[in-house]
Short mmCIF file of C-alpha atoms in Angstrom, two decimals:
data_model
loop_
_atom_site.label_atom_id
_atom_site.label_comp_id
_atom_site.label_asym_id
_atom_site.label_seq_id
_atom_site.Cartn_x
_atom_site.Cartn_y
_atom_site.Cartn_z
CA UNK A 136 85.87 10.14 -19.71
CA UNK A 137 82.91 9.87 -22.11
CA UNK A 138 84.71 12.11 -24.61
CA UNK A 139 87.71 9.76 -24.56
CA UNK A 140 85.45 6.76 -25.11
CA UNK A 141 83.68 8.42 -28.05
CA UNK A 142 86.96 9.54 -29.58
CA UNK A 143 88.53 6.09 -29.45
CA UNK A 144 85.61 3.69 -29.72
CA UNK A 145 82.72 5.37 -31.54
CA UNK A 146 84.05 4.36 -34.97
CA UNK A 147 83.77 0.70 -33.94
CA UNK A 148 80.08 0.94 -33.02
CA UNK A 149 77.43 -0.44 -35.37
CA UNK A 150 75.16 2.62 -34.92
CA UNK A 151 77.10 5.77 -34.16
CA UNK A 152 74.03 8.02 -34.28
CA UNK A 153 72.22 6.24 -31.44
CA UNK A 154 75.50 6.09 -29.46
CA UNK A 155 75.74 9.89 -29.77
CA UNK A 156 72.13 10.28 -28.59
CA UNK A 157 72.74 8.08 -25.55
CA UNK A 158 75.96 9.97 -24.75
CA UNK A 159 74.09 13.28 -24.84
CA UNK A 160 71.58 11.95 -22.32
CA UNK A 161 74.37 10.67 -20.07
CA UNK A 162 76.20 13.99 -20.17
CA UNK A 163 73.02 15.94 -19.42
CA UNK A 164 72.76 14.11 -16.10
CA UNK A 165 76.33 12.99 -15.28
CA UNK A 166 78.26 15.84 -16.93
CA UNK A 167 79.09 17.68 -13.68
CA UNK A 168 79.93 14.51 -11.77
CA UNK A 169 83.13 12.51 -11.36
CA UNK A 170 83.82 8.79 -11.11
CA UNK A 171 83.57 9.12 -7.33
CA UNK A 172 79.89 9.99 -7.77
CA UNK A 173 79.07 6.72 -9.56
CA UNK A 174 77.29 4.48 -7.08
CA UNK A 175 74.29 2.21 -6.84
CA UNK A 176 72.25 5.15 -5.54
CA UNK A 177 73.24 7.54 -8.34
CA UNK A 178 72.59 4.85 -10.95
CA UNK A 179 69.10 4.29 -9.55
CA UNK A 180 68.49 8.04 -9.52
CA UNK A 181 69.49 8.24 -13.18
CA UNK A 182 67.16 5.36 -14.04
CA UNK A 183 64.32 7.14 -12.24
CA UNK A 184 65.02 10.35 -14.18
CA UNK A 185 64.76 8.44 -17.47
CA UNK A 186 61.36 7.02 -16.58
CA UNK A 187 61.75 3.69 -18.38
CA UNK A 188 64.06 0.96 -17.11
CA UNK A 189 64.81 -0.31 -20.61
CA UNK A 190 66.17 2.98 -21.93
CA UNK A 191 68.06 3.71 -18.71
CA UNK A 192 69.67 0.27 -18.79
CA UNK A 193 70.99 0.81 -22.32
CA UNK A 194 72.37 4.26 -21.40
CA UNK A 195 74.08 2.88 -18.30
CA UNK A 196 75.61 0.06 -20.33
CA UNK A 197 77.40 2.76 -22.33
CA UNK A 198 78.51 4.46 -19.13
CA UNK A 199 79.87 1.15 -17.86
CA UNK A 200 81.72 0.55 -21.14
CA UNK A 201 83.25 4.03 -20.98
CA UNK A 202 84.40 3.49 -17.38
CA UNK A 203 85.96 0.11 -18.23
CA UNK A 204 87.77 1.60 -21.22
CA UNK A 205 88.99 4.53 -19.11
CA UNK A 206 90.41 2.08 -16.57
CA UNK A 207 92.04 -0.18 -19.17
CA UNK A 208 93.79 2.85 -20.63
CA UNK A 209 95.26 3.57 -17.19
CA UNK A 210 93.42 6.83 -16.56
CA UNK A 211 92.04 5.74 -13.19
CA UNK A 212 92.72 3.06 -10.58
CA UNK A 213 90.27 0.98 -8.63
CA UNK A 214 86.88 -0.50 -9.42
CA UNK A 215 83.89 1.66 -10.29
CA UNK A 216 80.67 -0.32 -10.53
CA UNK A 217 77.62 0.68 -12.54
CA UNK A 218 74.37 -0.83 -11.28
CA UNK A 219 71.92 -1.58 -14.08
CA UNK A 220 68.11 -1.76 -13.76
CA UNK A 221 66.62 -5.22 -14.04
CA UNK A 222 65.88 -6.44 -17.53
CA UNK A 223 62.25 -6.16 -18.44
CA UNK A 224 60.21 -9.15 -19.66
CA UNK A 225 60.80 -10.17 -23.26
CA UNK A 226 58.36 -8.65 -25.73
CA UNK A 227 56.17 -11.37 -27.12
CA UNK A 228 53.91 -9.32 -29.38
CA UNK A 229 53.87 -10.85 -32.84
CA UNK A 230 51.48 -10.62 -35.76
CA UNK A 231 49.13 -13.31 -36.93
CA UNK A 232 48.98 -13.75 -40.68
CA UNK A 233 45.63 -12.00 -40.72
CA UNK A 234 47.08 -9.03 -38.79
CA UNK A 235 50.06 -8.87 -41.14
CA UNK A 236 47.70 -8.78 -44.13
CA UNK A 237 45.67 -5.96 -42.54
CA UNK A 238 48.84 -3.99 -41.88
CA UNK A 239 50.09 -4.41 -45.44
CA UNK A 240 46.70 -3.49 -46.88
CA UNK A 241 46.58 -0.34 -44.74
CA UNK A 242 50.02 0.70 -46.06
CA UNK A 243 49.07 -0.03 -49.64
CA UNK A 244 45.85 2.01 -49.54
CA UNK A 245 47.07 5.03 -47.53
CA UNK A 246 46.75 8.21 -49.61
CA UNK A 247 47.75 11.80 -49.04
CA UNK A 248 44.80 14.09 -48.33
CA UNK A 249 44.54 17.75 -49.27
CA UNK A 250 41.97 20.42 -48.47
CA UNK A 251 40.45 21.95 -51.57
CA UNK A 252 39.01 25.40 -51.11
CA UNK A 253 36.28 27.04 -53.15
CA UNK A 254 36.19 30.84 -53.38
CA UNK A 255 38.52 31.13 -50.41
CA UNK A 256 36.46 28.84 -48.16
CA UNK A 257 38.18 25.78 -46.67
CA UNK A 258 36.88 22.57 -48.10
CA UNK A 259 36.89 18.93 -47.04
CA UNK A 260 40.21 17.06 -47.01
CA UNK A 261 40.03 14.67 -49.96
CA UNK A 262 42.44 11.89 -50.96
CA UNK A 263 44.86 12.54 -53.81
CA UNK A 264 46.60 10.05 -56.10
CA UNK A 265 49.73 10.13 -53.95
CA UNK A 266 50.23 6.89 -52.03
CA UNK A 267 52.37 7.76 -49.05
CA UNK A 268 53.09 4.44 -47.34
CA UNK A 269 53.85 1.90 -50.03
CA UNK A 270 57.53 2.07 -49.14
CA UNK A 271 56.51 0.83 -45.67
CA UNK A 272 54.67 -2.10 -47.26
CA UNK A 273 57.95 -3.13 -48.90
CA UNK A 274 59.76 -2.73 -45.58
CA UNK A 275 57.19 -4.94 -43.82
CA UNK A 276 57.40 -7.67 -46.46
CA UNK A 277 61.19 -7.87 -46.14
CA UNK A 278 60.95 -7.93 -42.35
CA UNK A 279 58.31 -10.67 -42.26
CA UNK A 280 60.03 -12.93 -44.79
CA UNK A 281 63.62 -12.57 -43.52
CA UNK A 282 63.37 -11.54 -39.84
CA UNK A 283 66.02 -8.89 -40.53
CA UNK A 284 66.63 -6.01 -38.13
CA UNK A 285 65.19 -2.64 -39.12
CA UNK A 286 68.54 -0.94 -39.70
CA UNK A 287 69.71 -3.54 -42.22
CA UNK A 288 66.42 -3.33 -44.13
CA UNK A 289 66.59 0.47 -44.27
CA UNK A 290 70.17 0.50 -45.61
CA UNK A 291 69.69 -2.35 -48.13
CA UNK A 292 70.65 -1.57 -51.72
CA UNK A 293 70.81 -3.34 -55.07
CA UNK A 294 74.52 -2.40 -55.30
CA UNK A 295 77.19 -3.43 -52.82
CA UNK A 296 78.69 -0.30 -51.23
CA UNK A 297 80.35 0.73 -48.00
CA UNK A 298 77.89 1.21 -45.15
CA UNK A 299 75.05 -0.57 -46.94
CA UNK A 300 73.57 -4.02 -46.65
CA UNK A 301 73.30 -5.65 -50.06
CA UNK A 302 70.58 -7.64 -51.85
CA UNK A 303 71.97 -9.83 -54.62
CA UNK A 304 68.90 -10.05 -56.84
CA UNK A 305 70.46 -12.54 -59.25
CA UNK A 306 71.57 -15.08 -56.65
CA UNK A 307 68.71 -14.35 -54.26
CA UNK A 308 70.88 -13.63 -51.21
CA UNK A 309 70.48 -10.82 -48.66
CA UNK A 310 73.86 -9.76 -47.21
CA UNK A 311 72.53 -8.11 -44.09
CA UNK A 312 75.74 -6.89 -42.47
CA UNK A 313 76.63 -3.51 -44.06
CA UNK A 314 79.88 -3.55 -45.99
CA UNK A 315 82.75 -2.46 -43.82
CA UNK A 316 80.78 -2.88 -40.59
CA UNK A 317 82.18 -4.98 -37.80
CA UNK A 318 80.17 -8.02 -36.78
CA UNK A 319 78.67 -7.70 -33.29
CA UNK A 320 76.75 -9.96 -30.95
CA UNK A 321 73.64 -9.03 -32.95
CA UNK A 322 74.65 -11.28 -35.79
CA UNK A 323 73.51 -10.48 -39.30
CA UNK A 324 74.60 -13.40 -41.50
CA UNK A 325 73.75 -13.61 -45.21
CA UNK A 326 70.38 -15.27 -45.76
CA UNK A 327 68.71 -16.83 -48.81
CA UNK A 328 65.66 -14.78 -49.78
CA UNK A 329 62.41 -16.81 -49.77
CA UNK A 330 61.05 -17.36 -53.29
CA UNK A 331 57.85 -15.40 -52.75
CA UNK A 332 59.72 -12.34 -51.46
CA UNK A 333 62.38 -12.66 -54.16
CA UNK A 334 59.67 -12.46 -56.84
CA UNK A 335 58.45 -9.19 -55.30
CA UNK A 336 61.98 -7.78 -55.04
CA UNK A 337 62.80 -8.56 -58.67
CA UNK A 338 59.56 -6.91 -59.75
CA UNK A 339 60.33 -3.78 -57.72
CA UNK A 340 63.72 -3.53 -59.38
CA UNK A 341 62.68 -4.40 -62.95
CA UNK A 342 59.71 -2.01 -62.96
CA UNK A 343 61.67 0.83 -61.36
CA UNK A 344 59.38 0.92 -58.33
CA UNK A 345 62.58 1.05 -56.28
CA UNK A 346 65.52 2.54 -58.14
CA UNK A 347 68.48 2.05 -55.82
CA UNK A 348 67.06 0.82 -52.55
CA UNK A 349 64.20 -1.66 -52.02
CA UNK A 350 62.80 0.70 -49.37
CA UNK A 351 63.10 4.29 -50.50
CA UNK A 352 60.99 7.42 -50.18
CA UNK A 353 61.24 10.04 -52.92
CA UNK A 354 64.29 8.22 -54.27
CA UNK A 355 66.19 8.25 -50.96
CA UNK A 356 66.74 5.45 -48.42
CA UNK A 357 64.65 5.73 -45.29
CA UNK A 358 66.38 6.34 -41.98
CA UNK A 359 63.56 5.18 -39.72
CA UNK A 360 60.01 3.92 -40.16
CA UNK A 361 58.89 4.19 -36.53
CA UNK A 362 56.48 7.07 -37.14
CA UNK A 363 55.11 5.52 -40.34
CA UNK A 364 54.69 2.16 -38.62
CA UNK A 365 52.73 3.73 -35.75
CA UNK A 366 50.39 5.37 -38.26
CA UNK A 367 49.95 2.14 -40.23
CA UNK A 368 49.14 0.21 -37.04
CA UNK A 369 46.47 2.79 -36.22
CA UNK A 370 45.01 2.65 -39.74
CA UNK A 371 44.93 -1.16 -39.57
CA UNK A 372 43.16 -1.07 -36.20
CA UNK A 373 45.69 -3.34 -34.50
CA UNK A 374 46.06 -3.55 -30.73
CA UNK A 375 49.20 -3.72 -28.62
CA UNK A 376 52.64 -2.21 -29.02
CA UNK A 377 53.75 -2.94 -32.57
CA UNK A 378 57.09 -1.54 -33.76
CA UNK A 379 59.42 -2.34 -36.68
CA UNK A 380 61.14 -4.90 -34.42
CA UNK A 381 57.82 -6.74 -34.09
CA UNK A 382 58.42 -8.00 -37.64
CA UNK A 383 61.47 -9.91 -36.42
CA UNK A 384 59.47 -11.39 -33.53
CA UNK A 385 56.81 -12.39 -36.05
CA UNK A 386 59.26 -14.11 -38.40
CA UNK A 387 60.74 -16.10 -35.52
CA UNK A 388 57.28 -17.10 -34.26
CA UNK A 389 56.10 -18.19 -37.71
CA UNK A 390 59.22 -20.31 -38.19
CA UNK A 391 58.57 -22.05 -34.89
CA UNK A 392 54.88 -22.58 -35.62
CA UNK A 393 55.84 -24.15 -38.96
CA UNK A 394 58.01 -26.71 -37.18
CA UNK A 395 61.33 -25.55 -38.63
CA UNK A 396 64.26 -27.16 -36.73
CA UNK A 397 65.75 -24.89 -34.09
CA UNK A 398 69.24 -24.95 -35.65
CA UNK A 399 67.97 -23.92 -39.10
CA UNK A 400 65.70 -21.18 -37.75
CA UNK A 401 68.43 -19.74 -35.51
CA UNK A 402 70.89 -19.60 -38.42
CA UNK A 403 68.32 -17.94 -40.66
CA UNK A 404 67.47 -15.28 -38.07
CA UNK A 405 71.03 -14.69 -36.92
CA UNK A 406 70.54 -15.61 -33.26
CA UNK A 407 71.73 -18.39 -31.00
CA UNK A 408 69.71 -21.57 -30.59
CA UNK A 409 69.53 -20.87 -26.85
CA UNK A 410 67.95 -17.45 -27.35
CA UNK A 411 65.55 -18.78 -29.97
CA UNK A 412 64.43 -21.66 -27.76
CA UNK A 413 64.07 -19.48 -24.66
CA UNK A 414 62.07 -16.72 -26.37
CA UNK A 415 60.14 -18.49 -29.12
CA UNK A 416 60.47 -22.22 -28.44
CA UNK A 417 57.01 -22.54 -26.89
CA UNK A 418 55.50 -21.81 -30.33
CA UNK A 419 57.12 -24.91 -31.82
CA UNK A 420 54.69 -27.83 -32.35
CA UNK A 421 57.19 -30.23 -30.72
CA UNK A 422 57.63 -28.07 -27.61
CA UNK A 423 57.36 -30.38 -24.57
CA UNK A 424 55.63 -33.00 -26.71
CA UNK A 425 57.79 -35.79 -25.26
CA UNK A 426 56.63 -34.99 -21.72
CA UNK A 427 53.02 -34.68 -22.83
CA UNK A 428 53.21 -37.96 -24.75
CA UNK A 429 54.76 -39.76 -21.78
CA UNK A 430 51.95 -38.67 -19.48
CA UNK A 431 49.32 -39.69 -22.04
CA UNK A 432 50.83 -43.17 -22.40
CA UNK A 433 51.04 -43.54 -18.65
CA UNK A 434 47.39 -42.57 -18.25
CA UNK A 435 46.30 -45.44 -20.51
CA UNK A 436 48.13 -48.10 -18.53
CA UNK A 437 46.56 -50.08 -15.67
CA UNK A 438 47.33 -48.28 -12.41
CA UNK A 439 50.02 -50.00 -10.36
CA UNK A 440 49.13 -51.34 -6.90
CA UNK A 441 50.71 -49.59 -3.94
CA UNK A 442 54.04 -51.19 -2.99
CA UNK A 443 53.03 -51.68 0.65
CA UNK A 444 49.80 -53.60 -0.13
CA UNK A 445 49.88 -57.23 1.11
CA UNK A 446 49.65 -59.88 -1.53
CA UNK A 447 47.12 -62.65 -1.01
CA UNK A 448 47.16 -66.21 -2.28
CA UNK A 449 44.33 -67.60 -4.46
CA UNK A 450 42.80 -69.10 -1.32
CA UNK A 451 42.81 -65.80 0.53
CA UNK A 452 45.64 -66.73 2.98
CA UNK A 453 48.27 -64.13 3.64
#
């Protein structure tokens, strides 16, 4: 069943590599089972074997999609239900501007270290002139200023080509959806590049700092910056779980804190207004201000007398 799903549907997925990884995990556990073995109990057992509810949920979503496709193609009859673990709480870790500056500075200063021996004796590891994380500094700047997902930043190029997102340096537009890719629920609309970031990008291109891709390492596009990001976070001395996706959380939070209208911010980030308001709306300066203002106004008014209190005439008679 999973093989049929991969054969027919894998080409339509935005990230085929991660789909293959999830399928391998599913087959390791479910490979000797049949559809009759899919139950609430077996789904919970799989989730327990994975350890984390978040990863298990994503794997089981693929299993559910494969089962639905198998049924639509007429290969089985009847309903087979996949029970998913509960969604975890939304991650709210974002960077303050001071933390972002510390992270960028750590990336900019990081140097390769080599041990230098003397007469065959191991010496102290000393820094060389090779700066190993400046590509990550460029990645972080793009993420902070555009709120773009990590995959689109990694594949971005100066030239439009199949499978790449495209940065139009002349017009100052970032076409985040890779050419030829199908739009998904995780929308990636074109976005105007903020002036400050655009100045950096043009400098990287004009000076040859980045030859073909804004974020490249040894002349090649990066596939993932998770390991480099973890090292940079440690060097910067930052607390909490900070990943490449934290940059998107940070961009959304900064937009809200700056008072940008919900509609404009949602369009810029490529998410719905409902999701933006639910996840980040409390950072907006106008969040619940009407209710707060109403209570403040009411507090300044003369308290009203209870409705059941008897009124008395000027002479005191009831």
